Amino acid sequence: MNQEKTISCCCVLDASTYVGFWILKRLLTRGYSVHAAIRKNGESVLEEKIRDMEANEERLEVYDVDVLDYQSILISLNNCNAVFCCLDNPEGYDEEKEVDLEVRGAINVVEACARTESIEKIVFSSSLTAAIWRDNIGTQKDVDEKCWSDLDFCLKKKLWHALAKTQSEKAAWALAMDRMVNMVSVNPGLIVGPSVAQHNPRPTMSYLKGAAQMYENGVLAYVDVEFVADVHIRAFEDTSACGRYFCFNQIVNTEEEALKLVQTLSPLIPMPPSYNI
């Protein structure tokens, strides 16, 4: 049997992202103490929820961080054993500058972890889009954890979400190996779940750029956010966990499955006229 971690203190950065918020909730449910590190992105519904939770939950502390401010990251990591690094841009991915910000943030988080003695593991939240995009996507038989999206292809097609996730994860892995930091990455498909259209609209739409090609090539996959959160926590708790883990519940292969996904994401994606009542 795999040895598991005892209850400890974890940092979720950025806890106000959709995935980060659900990791935070699941950690508290499991008895962990949590440092909720929140980037200064302006007020959001999830940030307000977290600050309200802090008033009633003694195991929760909120920290304001700037991923470009190395010292603010260090402060949020104090006495933590793990970091769940969730750097989704709440404004989505429409330009190359957002890619650069995410890469620099990932590097700063890993370097801060390397300089924090209490940190035992980084669980890095990436995306399936960091693995599926390349010129020959339709001819490749299998997409697995050894695959990476082609950076030039992503840049040419302006697949900014895929570019950000690929570059930031690669940068995190390179630095983690250089600094001998224990890291695991979780690469979920499109994340769905409670109020996703309200709480995570722009990252969702950024993920879906190129959705028709993903569908045609059998790589349009999605996953429930609560399942994703549990996978992240398991990746920390299981001491044998290593490398990259693809994470999805469903691959969209039929028109019926595609319609079900559209319904799940309503009103972000309008229903086809023939299906409207």
Short mmCIF file of N, CA, C and O in Angstrom, two decimals, residues 20-104:
data_model
loop_
_atom_site.label_atom_id
_atom_site.label_comp_id
_atom_site.label_asym_id
_atom_site.label_seq_id
_atom_site.Cartn_x
_atom_site.Cartn_y
_atom_site.Cartn_z
N GLY A 20 -8.75 26.36 -8.02
CA GLY A 20 -8.17 26.65 -6.71
C GLY A 20 -9.21 26.71 -5.61
O GLY A 20 -9.00 26.22 -4.50
N PHE A 21 -10.36 27.32 -5.91
CA PHE A 21 -11.43 27.43 -4.93
C PHE A 21 -11.93 26.05 -4.50
O PHE A 21 -12.15 25.80 -3.31
N TRP A 22 -12.10 25.15 -5.45
CA TRP A 22 -12.60 23.82 -5.12
C TRP A 22 -11.54 22.96 -4.41
O TRP A 22 -11.86 22.15 -3.54
N ILE A 23 -10.27 23.16 -4.74
CA ILE A 23 -9.21 22.49 -3.98
C ILE A 23 -9.23 22.98 -2.54
O ILE A 23 -9.13 22.18 -1.59
N LEU A 24 -9.35 24.29 -2.37
CA LEU A 24 -9.45 24.88 -1.03
C LEU A 24 -10.59 24.25 -0.23
O LEU A 24 -10.42 23.84 0.93
N LYS A 25 -11.77 24.18 -0.83
CA LYS A 25 -12.93 23.62 -0.14
C LYS A 25 -12.70 22.16 0.25
O LYS A 25 -13.02 21.75 1.38
N ARG A 26 -12.14 21.39 -0.66
CA ARG A 26 -11.93 19.96 -0.38
C ARG A 26 -10.84 19.76 0.68
O ARG A 26 -10.94 18.85 1.51
N LEU A 27 -9.83 20.60 0.68
CA LEU A 27 -8.78 20.51 1.71
C LEU A 27 -9.36 20.76 3.09
O LEU A 27 -9.06 20.04 4.05
N LEU A 28 -10.18 21.80 3.22
CA LEU A 28 -10.80 22.11 4.51
C LEU A 28 -11.70 20.96 4.97
O LEU A 28 -11.71 20.59 6.15
N THR A 29 -12.44 20.38 4.03
CA THR A 29 -13.31 19.25 4.36
C THR A 29 -12.52 18.07 4.89
O THR A 29 -12.97 17.35 5.78
N ARG A 30 -11.30 17.91 4.38
CA ARG A 30 -10.46 16.78 4.78
C ARG A 30 -9.62 17.09 6.02
O ARG A 30 -8.80 16.26 6.42
N GLY A 31 -9.80 18.26 6.61
CA GLY A 31 -9.13 18.57 7.87
C GLY A 31 -7.82 19.32 7.77
O GLY A 31 -7.16 19.55 8.79
N TYR A 32 -7.43 19.74 6.57
CA TYR A 32 -6.18 20.48 6.41
C TYR A 32 -6.34 21.93 6.86
O TYR A 32 -7.43 22.50 6.78
N SER A 33 -5.24 22.52 7.30
CA SER A 33 -5.14 23.97 7.43
C SER A 33 -4.71 24.49 6.06
O SER A 33 -3.90 23.86 5.37
N VAL A 34 -5.24 25.67 5.68
CA VAL A 34 -5.02 26.15 4.32
C VAL A 34 -4.63 27.63 4.32
O VAL A 34 -5.26 28.44 5.00
N HIS A 35 -3.58 27.93 3.56
CA HIS A 35 -3.25 29.31 3.23
C HIS A 35 -3.83 29.59 1.85
O HIS A 35 -3.39 29.00 0.86
N ALA A 36 -4.82 30.45 1.78
CA ALA A 36 -5.44 30.81 0.51
C ALA A 36 -4.73 32.04 -0.03
O ALA A 36 -4.94 33.15 0.44
N ALA A 37 -3.85 31.82 -1.01
CA ALA A 37 -3.12 32.92 -1.63
C ALA A 37 -3.92 33.44 -2.82
O ALA A 37 -4.23 32.69 -3.74
N ILE A 38 -4.25 34.73 -2.78
CA ILE A 38 -5.13 35.31 -3.79
C ILE A 38 -4.39 36.44 -4.50
O ILE A 38 -3.86 37.36 -3.87
N ARG A 39 -4.34 36.33 -5.82
CA ARG A 39 -3.72 37.39 -6.61
C ARG A 39 -4.61 38.63 -6.67
O ARG A 39 -5.83 38.53 -6.54
N LYS A 40 -3.99 39.76 -6.89
CA LYS A 40 -4.71 41.03 -6.94
C LYS A 40 -5.29 41.21 -8.34
O LYS A 40 -4.74 41.93 -9.17
N ASN A 41 -6.41 40.54 -8.59
CA ASN A 41 -7.05 40.61 -9.91
C ASN A 41 -8.31 41.46 -9.89
O ASN A 41 -9.08 41.46 -10.84
N GLY A 42 -8.55 42.16 -8.80
CA GLY A 42 -9.82 42.84 -8.64
C GLY A 42 -10.80 41.90 -7.95
O GLY A 42 -10.62 40.69 -7.92
N GLU A 43 -11.85 42.44 -7.39
CA GLU A 43 -12.81 41.64 -6.65
C GLU A 43 -13.49 40.62 -7.56
O GLU A 43 -13.83 40.91 -8.70
N SER A 44 -13.63 39.40 -7.05
CA SER A 44 -14.37 38.37 -7.76
C SER A 44 -15.32 37.70 -6.78
O SER A 44 -15.15 37.79 -5.56
N VAL A 45 -16.31 37.00 -7.32
CA VAL A 45 -17.27 36.30 -6.47
C VAL A 45 -16.57 35.26 -5.61
O VAL A 45 -16.84 35.14 -4.41
N LEU A 46 -15.64 34.52 -6.19
CA LEU A 46 -14.96 33.48 -5.43
C LEU A 46 -14.04 34.08 -4.37
O LEU A 46 -13.92 33.52 -3.26
N GLU A 47 -13.41 35.21 -4.67
CA GLU A 47 -12.59 35.87 -3.65
C GLU A 47 -13.44 36.30 -2.47
O GLU A 47 -13.06 36.13 -1.30
N GLU A 48 -14.60 36.86 -2.75
CA GLU A 48 -15.50 37.27 -1.68
C GLU A 48 -15.94 36.08 -0.83
O GLU A 48 -16.00 36.16 0.40
N LYS A 49 -16.21 34.96 -1.48
CA LYS A 49 -16.59 33.75 -0.76
C LYS A 49 -15.47 33.29 0.17
O LYS A 49 -15.71 32.90 1.32
N ILE A 50 -14.23 33.35 -0.32
CA ILE A 50 -13.10 32.91 0.48
C ILE A 50 -12.89 33.82 1.69
O ILE A 50 -12.65 33.35 2.81
N ARG A 51 -13.03 35.11 1.49
CA ARG A 51 -12.86 36.05 2.62
C ARG A 51 -13.98 35.88 3.64
O ARG A 51 -13.75 36.01 4.84
N ASP A 52 -15.17 35.56 3.17
CA ASP A 52 -16.27 35.26 4.10
C ASP A 52 -15.99 33.97 4.87
O ASP A 52 -16.27 33.87 6.07
N MET A 53 -15.43 32.97 4.18
CA MET A 53 -15.09 31.69 4.83
C MET A 53 -14.04 31.89 5.91
O MET A 53 -14.09 31.25 6.97
N GLU A 54 -13.06 32.80 5.65
CA GLU A 54 -11.98 33.03 6.61
C GLU A 54 -12.53 33.50 7.95
O GLU A 54 -12.00 33.15 9.02
N ALA A 55 -13.61 34.27 7.92
CA ALA A 55 -14.19 34.82 9.16
C ALA A 55 -14.76 33.72 10.05
O ALA A 55 -14.87 33.90 11.27
N ASN A 56 -15.11 32.58 9.44
CA ASN A 56 -15.75 31.50 10.20
C ASN A 56 -14.95 30.22 10.28
O ASN A 56 -15.39 29.25 10.90
N GLU A 57 -13.76 30.20 9.65
CA GLU A 57 -12.97 28.97 9.59
C GLU A 57 -11.57 29.24 10.14
O GLU A 57 -10.76 29.92 9.51
N GLU A 58 -11.27 28.71 11.32
CA GLU A 58 -9.99 29.01 11.97
C GLU A 58 -8.81 28.36 11.26
O GLU A 58 -7.66 28.77 11.46
N ARG A 59 -9.07 27.35 10.43
CA ARG A 59 -7.97 26.69 9.71
C ARG A 59 -7.67 27.35 8.36
O ARG A 59 -6.87 26.84 7.58
N LEU A 60 -8.30 28.47 8.09
CA LEU A 60 -8.10 29.16 6.81
C LEU A 60 -7.51 30.54 7.04
O LEU A 60 -8.03 31.33 7.83
N GLU A 61 -6.40 30.84 6.35
CA GLU A 61 -5.79 32.16 6.35
C GLU A 61 -5.67 32.65 4.92
O GLU A 61 -5.25 31.89 4.04
N VAL A 62 -6.02 33.90 4.68
CA VAL A 62 -5.98 34.48 3.35
C VAL A 62 -4.76 35.38 3.21
O VAL A 62 -4.47 36.19 4.10
N TYR A 63 -4.05 35.24 2.10
CA TYR A 63 -2.86 36.05 1.81
C TYR A 63 -3.04 36.71 0.45
O TYR A 63 -3.46 36.07 -0.51
N ASP A 64 -2.72 38.00 0.36
CA ASP A 64 -2.71 38.69 -0.92
C ASP A 64 -1.33 38.53 -1.55
O ASP A 64 -0.31 38.85 -0.91
N VAL A 65 -1.28 38.02 -2.76
CA VAL A 65 0.00 37.79 -3.41
C VAL A 65 0.00 38.40 -4.81
O VAL A 65 -1.04 38.61 -5.42
N ASP A 66 1.20 38.65 -5.28
CA ASP A 66 1.44 39.05 -6.67
C ASP A 66 2.46 38.04 -7.19
O ASP A 66 3.56 37.93 -6.64
N VAL A 67 2.11 37.28 -8.22
CA VAL A 67 3.02 36.22 -8.68
C VAL A 67 4.32 36.78 -9.25
O VAL A 67 5.28 36.03 -9.43
N LEU A 68 4.35 38.08 -9.53
CA LEU A 68 5.60 38.71 -9.96
C LEU A 68 6.39 39.27 -8.79
O LEU A 68 7.50 39.76 -8.97
N ASP A 69 5.81 39.21 -7.60
CA ASP A 69 6.47 39.65 -6.36
C ASP A 69 6.86 38.41 -5.56
O ASP A 69 6.07 37.83 -4.84
N TYR A 70 8.12 38.03 -5.72
CA TYR A 70 8.63 36.80 -5.12
C TYR A 70 8.43 36.77 -3.60
O TYR A 70 8.06 35.74 -3.03
N GLN A 71 8.63 37.89 -2.94
CA GLN A 71 8.52 37.95 -1.48
C GLN A 71 7.10 37.67 -1.01
O GLN A 71 6.88 37.02 0.01
N SER A 72 6.11 38.16 -1.74
CA SER A 72 4.72 37.92 -1.33
C SER A 72 4.37 36.44 -1.42
O SER A 72 3.59 35.93 -0.61
N ILE A 73 4.97 35.74 -2.37
CA ILE A 73 4.76 34.29 -2.48
C ILE A 73 5.40 33.58 -1.28
O ILE A 73 4.78 32.71 -0.66
N LEU A 74 6.61 33.97 -0.96
CA LEU A 74 7.32 33.36 0.18
C LEU A 74 6.50 33.47 1.47
O LEU A 74 6.41 32.53 2.25
N ILE A 75 5.91 34.62 1.69
CA ILE A 75 5.13 34.84 2.91
C ILE A 75 3.94 33.89 2.97
O ILE A 75 3.64 33.31 4.01
N SER A 76 3.28 33.68 1.83
CA SER A 76 2.09 32.80 1.81
C SER A 76 2.46 31.34 2.02
O SER A 76 1.62 30.53 2.43
N LEU A 77 3.72 30.97 1.76
CA LEU A 77 4.16 29.57 1.89
C LEU A 77 4.64 29.22 3.29
O LEU A 77 4.90 28.04 3.58
N ASN A 78 4.74 30.19 4.16
CA ASN A 78 5.32 29.97 5.48
C ASN A 78 4.61 28.83 6.22
O ASN A 78 3.39 28.83 6.38
N ASN A 79 5.41 27.84 6.65
CA ASN A 79 4.94 26.67 7.42
C ASN A 79 4.04 25.72 6.63
O ASN A 79 3.39 24.85 7.21
N CYS A 80 3.99 25.86 5.30
CA CYS A 80 3.18 24.94 4.48
C CYS A 80 4.01 23.74 4.03
O CYS A 80 5.21 23.85 3.81
N ASN A 81 3.34 22.62 3.87
CA ASN A 81 3.98 21.39 3.40
C ASN A 81 3.78 21.15 1.91
O ASN A 81 4.50 20.37 1.30
N ALA A 82 2.76 21.78 1.35
CA ALA A 82 2.47 21.58 -0.07
C ALA A 82 1.92 22.86 -0.66
O ALA A 82 1.32 23.68 0.04
N VAL A 83 2.12 23.00 -1.97
CA VAL A 83 1.55 24.12 -2.72
C VAL A 83 0.74 23.54 -3.88
O VAL A 83 1.24 22.70 -4.63
N PHE A 84 -0.48 23.99 -4.00
CA PHE A 84 -1.30 23.69 -5.15
C PHE A 84 -1.28 24.93 -6.04
O PHE A 84 -1.88 25.95 -5.69
N CYS A 85 -0.55 24.85 -7.14
CA CYS A 85 -0.29 26.02 -7.98
C CYS A 85 -1.32 26.06 -9.11
O CYS A 85 -1.27 25.25 -10.05
N CYS A 86 -2.26 27.00 -9.02
CA CYS A 86 -3.37 27.13 -9.98
C CYS A 86 -3.35 28.55 -10.54
O CYS A 86 -3.89 29.46 -9.92
N LEU A 87 -2.72 28.73 -11.68
CA LEU A 87 -2.46 30.09 -12.17
C LEU A 87 -3.36 30.50 -13.33
O LEU A 87 -2.98 31.34 -14.14
N ASP A 88 -4.55 29.94 -13.44
CA ASP A 88 -5.47 30.36 -14.50
C ASP A 88 -5.69 31.87 -14.47
O ASP A 88 -5.89 32.45 -13.40
N ASN A 89 -5.66 32.47 -15.64
CA ASN A 89 -5.94 33.90 -15.74
C ASN A 89 -7.45 34.11 -15.79
O ASN A 89 -8.11 33.65 -16.72
N PRO A 90 -8.04 34.80 -14.80
CA PRO A 90 -9.50 34.97 -14.78
C PRO A 90 -10.03 35.75 -15.98
O PRO A 90 -11.22 35.65 -16.30
N GLU A 91 -9.16 36.51 -16.63
CA GLU A 91 -9.57 37.28 -17.81
C GLU A 91 -9.46 36.47 -19.09
O GLU A 91 -9.73 36.98 -20.18
N GLY A 92 -9.06 35.20 -18.98
CA GLY A 92 -8.90 34.38 -20.17
C GLY A 92 -7.56 34.62 -20.84
O GLY A 92 -6.67 35.28 -20.29
N TYR A 93 -7.42 34.07 -22.03
CA TYR A 93 -6.15 34.14 -22.75
C TYR A 93 -6.41 34.63 -24.16
O TYR A 93 -6.86 33.89 -25.04
N ASP A 94 -6.11 35.92 -24.38
CA ASP A 94 -6.38 36.54 -25.68
C ASP A 94 -5.13 37.11 -26.33
O ASP A 94 -5.16 37.51 -27.48
N GLU A 95 -4.03 37.16 -25.56
CA GLU A 95 -2.81 37.77 -26.08
C GLU A 95 -1.59 37.03 -25.54
O GLU A 95 -1.66 36.31 -24.56
N GLU A 96 -0.46 37.28 -26.19
CA GLU A 96 0.78 36.63 -25.78
C GLU A 96 1.27 37.14 -24.43
O GLU A 96 1.95 36.42 -23.70
N LYS A 97 0.91 38.37 -24.06
CA LYS A 97 1.38 38.92 -22.78
C LYS A 97 0.84 38.11 -21.60
O LYS A 97 1.49 38.00 -20.55
N GLU A 98 -0.36 37.54 -21.75
CA GLU A 98 -0.93 36.70 -20.69
C GLU A 98 -0.15 35.40 -20.54
O GLU A 98 -0.05 34.85 -19.45
N VAL A 99 0.41 34.93 -21.64
CA VAL A 99 1.26 33.74 -21.61
C VAL A 99 2.52 34.04 -20.80
O VAL A 99 2.91 33.27 -19.92
N ASP A 100 3.15 35.16 -21.09
CA ASP A 100 4.38 35.54 -20.39
C ASP A 100 4.15 35.69 -18.89
O ASP A 100 4.96 35.24 -18.08
N LEU A 101 3.03 36.29 -18.51
CA LEU A 101 2.71 36.47 -17.10
C LEU A 101 2.58 35.12 -16.40
O LEU A 101 3.09 34.95 -15.28
N GLU A 102 1.93 34.17 -17.04
CA GLU A 102 1.75 32.86 -16.41
C GLU A 102 3.07 32.11 -16.27
O GLU A 102 3.32 31.45 -15.26
N VAL A 103 3.93 32.23 -17.27
CA VAL A 103 5.24 31.57 -17.22
C VAL A 103 6.08 32.16 -16.09
O VAL A 103 6.69 31.43 -15.29
N ARG A 104 6.13 33.48 -16.01
CA ARG A 104 6.91 34.14 -14.95
C ARG A 104 6.36 33.78 -13.57
O ARG A 104 7.11 33.57 -12.63
#
